[in-house]
Tab-separated table of C-alpha atoms in Angstrom:
chain	number	residue	atom	x	y	z
A	1	ILE	CA	-8.193	7.376	26.550
A	2	ARG	CA	-4.437	6.761	26.211
A	3	ILE	CA	-3.763	10.460	25.688
A	4	GLU	CA	-6.201	11.569	28.422
A	5	ASN	CA	-4.414	9.340	30.947
A	6	SER	CA	-0.906	10.212	29.692
A	7	ASN	CA	-0.173	6.573	28.821
A	8	THR	CA	2.327	5.547	26.142
A	9	LYS	CA	0.820	2.188	25.127
A	10	VAL	CA	-2.527	0.459	24.652
A	11	ALA	CA	-2.599	-3.298	25.368
A	12	THR	CA	-5.173	-5.451	23.576
A	13	ALA	CA	-6.338	-8.937	24.616
A	14	HIS	CA	-5.592	-10.741	21.333
A	15	HIS	CA	-4.416	-14.268	22.090
A	16	ALA	CA	-2.906	-17.214	20.213
A	17	ASN	CA	-6.263	-18.465	18.909
A	18	ASP	CA	-6.975	-15.028	17.471
A	19	GLN	CA	-3.703	-15.478	15.606
A	20	ILE	CA	-4.879	-18.806	14.173
A	21	GLU	CA	-8.151	-17.229	13.028
A	22	THR	CA	-6.352	-14.324	11.412
A	23	ILE	CA	-3.922	-16.507	9.472
A	24	LEU	CA	-6.746	-18.800	8.293
A	25	GLN	CA	-8.706	-15.733	7.196
A	26	ARG	CA	-5.686	-14.411	5.257
A	27	LEU	CA	-5.166	-17.807	3.598
A	28	SER	CA	-8.821	-17.828	2.549
A	29	GLU	CA	-8.290	-14.410	0.947
A	30	LYS	CA	-5.319	-15.763	-1.087
A	31	SER	CA	-2.745	-13.868	0.929
A	32	GLY	CA	0.999	-14.276	0.443
A	33	ILE	CA	3.857	-14.392	2.949
A	34	GLY	CA	2.864	-11.027	4.402
A	35	GLY	CA	-0.547	-12.390	5.402
A	36	LEU	CA	0.964	-15.426	7.079
A	37	ARG	CA	2.576	-13.121	9.636
A	38	GLY	CA	-0.863	-12.715	11.166
A	39	ILE	CA	-1.383	-10.184	13.938
A	40	HIS	CA	1.668	-8.103	14.858
A	41	SER	CA	2.792	-8.342	18.478
A	42	SER	CA	3.194	-4.572	18.467
A	43	ARG	CA	2.599	-1.695	16.083
A	44	GLY	CA	2.993	1.917	17.050
A	45	ASN	CA	1.276	2.506	20.396
A	46	ILE	CA	-0.515	-0.868	20.292
A	47	ILE	CA	0.942	-3.907	22.083
A	48	ARG	CA	-0.486	-7.453	22.317
A	49	PRO	CA	1.134	-9.180	25.320
A	50	LEU	CA	-1.194	-12.230	25.252
A	51	LEU	CA	-0.565	-13.184	21.639
A	52	SER	CA	1.487	-16.270	22.540
A	53	ILE	CA	-1.020	-17.561	25.124
A	54	SER	CA	-3.781	-19.937	23.999
A	55	LYS	CA	-7.469	-19.289	24.570
A	56	LYS	CA	-7.670	-22.466	26.687
A	57	ASP	CA	-4.906	-21.279	29.052
A	58	ILE	CA	-6.543	-17.868	29.419
A	59	GLU	CA	-9.906	-19.474	30.242
A	60	GLN	CA	-8.228	-21.586	32.961
A	61	ILE	CA	-6.589	-18.502	34.478
A	62	VAL	CA	-9.908	-16.616	34.393
A	63	GLU	CA	-11.729	-19.483	36.113
A	64	TYR	CA	-9.008	-20.035	38.724
A	65	SER	CA	-8.767	-16.314	39.555
A	66	ASN	CA	-12.547	-15.777	39.390
A	67	ILE	CA	-12.123	-12.874	36.961
A	68	LYS	CA	-15.339	-11.340	35.670
A	69	TYR	CA	-15.617	-10.801	31.936
A	70	ILE	CA	-18.143	-9.760	29.288
A	71	MET	CA	-19.019	-11.992	26.311
A	72	ASP	CA	-19.696	-10.293	22.972
A	73	LEU	CA	-22.828	-12.006	21.600
A	74	SER	CA	-21.691	-11.399	18.010
A	75	ASN	CA	-18.896	-13.931	18.607
A	76	ASP	CA	-21.490	-16.708	18.183
A	77	ASP	CA	-22.681	-15.516	14.775
A	78	LEU	CA	-21.454	-18.173	12.307
A	79	ASN	CA	-22.230	-15.913	9.365
A	80	ILE	CA	-19.062	-14.058	10.347
A	81	LYS	CA	-16.183	-15.993	8.753
A	82	ARG	CA	-13.835	-15.572	11.703
A	83	ASN	CA	-16.470	-17.059	14.012
A	84	TYR	CA	-16.866	-20.070	11.722
A	85	PHE	CA	-13.153	-20.765	12.060
A	86	ARG	CA	-13.427	-20.258	15.822
A	87	HIS	CA	-16.340	-22.632	16.443
A	88	LYS	CA	-16.256	-25.164	13.601
A	89	ILE	CA	-12.675	-25.623	12.453
A	90	ILE	CA	-10.173	-24.787	15.196
A	91	PRO	CA	-11.695	-26.880	18.068
A	92	ALA	CA	-11.685	-30.053	15.947
A	93	TRP	CA	-8.173	-29.275	14.732
A	94	GLU	CA	-6.939	-28.771	18.305
A	95	GLU	CA	-8.252	-32.221	19.238
A	96	LEU	CA	-5.823	-33.707	16.732
A	97	TYR	CA	-3.022	-31.214	17.491
A	98	PRO	CA	-3.272	-29.853	21.071
A	99	ASP	CA	-0.312	-27.530	20.420
A	100	LEU	CA	-1.886	-26.042	17.309
A	101	SER	CA	-1.373	-22.456	18.517
A	102	LYS	CA	2.374	-23.141	18.893
A	103	SER	CA	2.484	-24.480	15.318
A	104	PHE	CA	0.850	-21.315	14.023
A	105	LYS	CA	3.266	-19.221	16.066
A	106	VAL	CA	6.145	-20.928	14.236
A	107	VAL	CA	4.464	-20.174	10.890
A	108	SER	CA	3.932	-16.536	11.895
A	109	THR	CA	7.512	-16.107	13.129
A	110	SER	CA	8.975	-17.700	9.988
A	111	ALA	CA	6.814	-15.544	7.699
A	112	THR	CA	7.818	-12.430	9.632
A	113	LYS	CA	11.531	-13.201	9.277
A	114	ASN	CA	11.188	-13.941	5.563
A	115	GLN	CA	9.220	-10.736	5.033
A	116	GLU	CA	11.978	-8.769	6.781
A	117	ILE	CA	14.535	-10.231	4.362
A	118	ILE	CA	12.340	-9.364	1.366
A	119	ASN	CA	11.766	-5.825	2.644
A	120	TYR	CA	15.511	-5.323	3.121
A	121	PHE	CA	16.349	-6.188	-0.483
A	122	ILE	CA	13.411	-4.224	-1.884
A	123	LYS	CA	14.644	-1.137	-0.009
A	124	GLN	CA	18.113	-1.704	-1.454
A	125	LEU	CA	16.634	-1.896	-4.943
A	126	LEU	CA	14.631	1.270	-4.284
A	127	ASN	CA	17.818	3.129	-3.351
A	128	ASP	CA	19.547	1.868	-6.501
A	129	ILE	CA	16.970	2.604	-9.210
A	130	VAL	CA	14.467	5.102	-7.759
A	131	THR	CA	14.907	8.861	-7.479
A	132	ILE	CA	12.552	11.311	-5.807
A	133	ASN	CA	11.679	14.629	-7.435
A	134	THR	CA	9.708	17.335	-5.693
A	135	ASP	CA	6.706	18.286	-7.774
A	136	ASN	CA	6.170	22.040	-7.941
A	137	VAL	CA	2.419	21.648	-7.492
A	138	THR	CA	1.791	18.782	-5.080
A	139	ASN	CA	3.984	16.212	-3.352
A	140	ASN	CA	7.014	14.110	-4.256
A	141	LYS	CA	7.009	11.949	-7.336
A	142	TYR	CA	9.048	8.774	-7.675
A	143	LEU	CA	11.007	8.062	-10.851
A	144	ILE	CA	11.967	4.426	-11.511
A	145	ASP	CA	14.611	3.691	-14.112
A	146	ALA	CA	12.665	1.483	-16.555
A	147	ASP	CA	15.743	-0.165	-18.099
A	148	LYS	CA	17.158	-1.161	-14.710
A	149	LEU	CA	13.776	-2.434	-13.519
A	150	GLU	CA	13.020	-4.501	-16.613
A	151	PRO	CA	15.219	-7.590	-15.860
A	152	TYR	CA	13.531	-8.206	-12.506
A	153	PRO	CA	10.630	-10.675	-12.202
A	154	LEU	CA	7.110	-9.325	-11.885
A	155	GLN	CA	6.888	-10.097	-8.163
A	156	VAL	CA	9.915	-7.901	-7.445
A	157	LYS	CA	8.379	-5.070	-9.478
A	158	LEU	CA	5.132	-5.413	-7.534
A	159	LEU	CA	6.928	-5.282	-4.192
A	160	LEU	CA	8.958	-2.252	-5.276
A	161	PHE	CA	5.784	-0.377	-6.261
A	162	LYS	CA	4.214	-1.470	-2.968
A	163	GLN	CA	7.217	-0.085	-1.072
A	164	ILE	CA	6.674	3.297	-2.730
A	165	ILE	CA	2.900	3.408	-2.382
A	166	SER	CA	3.157	1.895	1.122
A	167	GLU	CA	-0.559	1.615	1.851
A	168	SER	CA	-1.152	-1.392	4.101
A	169	GLY	CA	-3.830	-4.039	3.849
A	170	TRP	CA	-3.823	-4.742	0.121
A	171	ARG	CA	-6.327	-7.300	-1.127
A	172	ARG	CA	-5.682	-9.840	-3.879
A	173	HIS	CA	-7.663	-7.834	-6.458
A	174	GLN	CA	-5.409	-4.835	-5.798
A	175	TRP	CA	-2.283	-6.899	-6.408
A	176	ASP	CA	-3.897	-8.190	-9.609
A	177	GLU	CA	-4.790	-4.663	-10.704
A	178	LEU	CA	-1.236	-3.406	-10.182
A	179	SER	CA	0.149	-6.484	-11.943
A	180	LYS	CA	-1.991	-5.683	-14.980
A	181	ILE	CA	-0.743	-2.083	-15.010
A	182	ILE	CA	2.911	-3.138	-14.857
A	183	THR	CA	2.647	-5.829	-17.547
A	184	SER	CA	0.439	-4.022	-20.065
A	185	ALA	CA	0.841	-0.265	-19.456
A	186	LYS	CA	0.887	1.925	-22.569
A	187	THR	CA	3.604	4.541	-22.841
A	188	GLY	CA	2.333	8.000	-21.938
A	189	LYS	CA	-0.925	6.846	-20.322
A	190	ILE	CA	-1.680	7.693	-16.688
A	191	TYR	CA	-3.175	4.902	-14.544
A	192	HIS	CA	-5.021	5.533	-11.299
A	193	PHE	CA	-4.258	3.108	-8.468
A	194	LEU	CA	-5.462	3.671	-4.904
A	195	ASN	CA	-4.419	7.250	-4.077
A	196	TYR	CA	-1.645	7.336	-6.683
A	197	GLU	CA	-1.125	7.997	-10.363
A	198	ILE	CA	1.227	5.750	-12.334
A	199	LEU	CA	2.767	6.717	-15.679
A	200	LYS	CA	4.982	4.592	-17.906
A	201	ASP	CA	7.273	6.905	-19.852
A	202	ARG	CA	9.840	5.864	-22.435
A	203	ASN	CA	12.727	5.687	-19.981
A	204	GLU	CA	11.070	5.554	-16.576
A	205	TRP	CA	8.049	4.775	-14.474
A	206	VAL	CA	6.577	7.730	-12.601
A	207	ILE	CA	4.535	7.282	-9.400
A	208	ARG	CA	3.017	10.242	-7.608
A	209	PRO	CA	0.160	10.961	-5.174
A	210	LYS	CA	-3.111	12.151	-6.622
A	211	PHE	CA	-4.325	15.679	-6.052
A	212	LYS	CA	-6.560	15.865	-3.007
A	213	ASP	CA	-8.276	18.843	-4.550
A	214	THR	CA	-7.533	19.576	-8.187
A	215	PRO	CA	-6.722	23.297	-8.478
A	216	LYS	CA	-8.676	25.411	-10.961
A	217	SER	CA	-5.486	27.127	-12.102
A	218	ILE	CA	-1.727	26.730	-11.713
A	219	ILE	CA	1.105	29.193	-12.276
A	220	VAL	CA	3.624	27.375	-14.472
A	221	PHE	CA	7.392	27.642	-14.553
A	222	LEU	CA	9.964	26.716	-17.163
A	223	ASN	CA	11.042	23.051	-17.371
A	224	LYS	CA	8.574	21.877	-14.717
A	225	GLU	CA	5.956	19.158	-15.257
A	226	TYR	CA	2.345	19.572	-14.142
A	227	TRP	CA	-0.124	16.691	-13.917
A	228	LEU	CA	-3.850	17.371	-14.145
A	229	ASP	CA	-6.123	14.338	-14.354
A	230	ASN	CA	-4.887	12.456	-17.475
A	231	PHE	CA	-2.953	15.424	-18.830
A	232	ILE	CA	0.721	16.331	-18.375
A	233	PHE	CA	1.863	19.864	-19.156
A	234	LYS	CA	5.451	21.070	-19.508
A	235	ILE	CA	6.894	24.267	-20.971
A	236	SER	CA	10.479	24.151	-22.275
A	237	ASP	CA	12.925	26.597	-23.819
A	238	VAL	CA	14.106	25.123	-27.159
A	239	ALA	CA	16.442	26.432	-29.843
A	240	ASN	CA	15.079	24.442	-32.782
A	241	ILE	CA	11.454	23.684	-33.557
A	242	SER	CA	9.555	21.472	-35.949
A	243	ILE	CA	6.209	22.774	-37.182
A	244	LYS	CA	4.906	19.232	-37.775
A	245	ASP	CA	6.079	18.036	-34.384
A	246	SER	CA	2.826	16.992	-32.704
A	247	ARG	CA	-0.730	18.129	-32.180
A	248	ASN	CA	0.017	17.964	-28.449
A	249	ARG	CA	2.643	20.705	-28.688
A	250	GLU	CA	2.163	24.446	-28.886
A	251	ILE	CA	4.871	26.821	-30.134
A	252	ILE	CA	5.111	30.172	-28.318
A	253	ASP	CA	7.332	33.116	-29.207
A	254	LYS	CA	9.446	33.539	-26.083
A	255	THR	CA	10.001	37.260	-26.733
A	256	LYS	CA	6.254	37.861	-26.457
A	257	VAL	CA	5.859	36.311	-22.995
A	258	THR	CA	9.182	37.105	-21.276
A	259	GLY	CA	8.454	38.711	-17.914
A	260	SER	CA	4.823	37.565	-17.954
A	261	ARG	CA	3.174	35.155	-15.542
A	262	LEU	CA	1.929	32.021	-17.313
A	263	MET	CA	-1.105	30.283	-15.878
A	264	LEU	CA	-2.572	26.870	-16.697
A	265	ARG	CA	-6.303	26.665	-16.030
A	266	ARG	CA	-9.234	24.434	-16.833
A	267	TRP	CA	-11.437	25.049	-19.831
A	268	LYS	CA	-14.677	26.696	-18.714
A	269	ASP	CA	-18.002	25.027	-19.521
């Protein structure tokens, strides 16, 4: 509708009581500071101009101006958690604290400012210890210096990984899952988290997007890494070799393949 009418913004009717409900919902889901920000006053093309106005004030304006409106019947369903807050908790709370919506606005504003400070320092840390390499097969991969990251507390590590992965709306179980990966990852093992793959190497952490469609074959080039599922392939030019090196290494006579195209492909069933 916005595009069809050549408009730049879409305004929603979220009000201050919606903000209270949202913050209570986030608290119930064990959210941190980010959740206490509640509903954003604007994001992209969406704006919420009524967010600082209470439901009671809006109802008075509607009655005074004789504005017609439609009531969504699902708003009375107490099986929906948000509705339980709306009908059972907030009205009684507002009787004790008539300015409850203003109190929650202060909480939201404070959480937003604190989150901005945290984001600023996490971005600084990202610039200091993270490098971005372009993968020859898919997208960018992020390399985190493991030694420089190690002294930081777990929460900082989590926020740094979150900054890289940057998918919004994480739930508590996702934070817990990432925390487990960071604290107990085995060197050389690839972990799958959301739409990313995470590898702890000896000297660095590697984070990269998963393949959307895993290719059946890949043309490989010298000194490039290729990730396929839980397997990492790399071909290098070396001067000295050790026959007992590893079962995961293959020795190839360079003179036999010079000028040839090397292809990595899946084993056929």
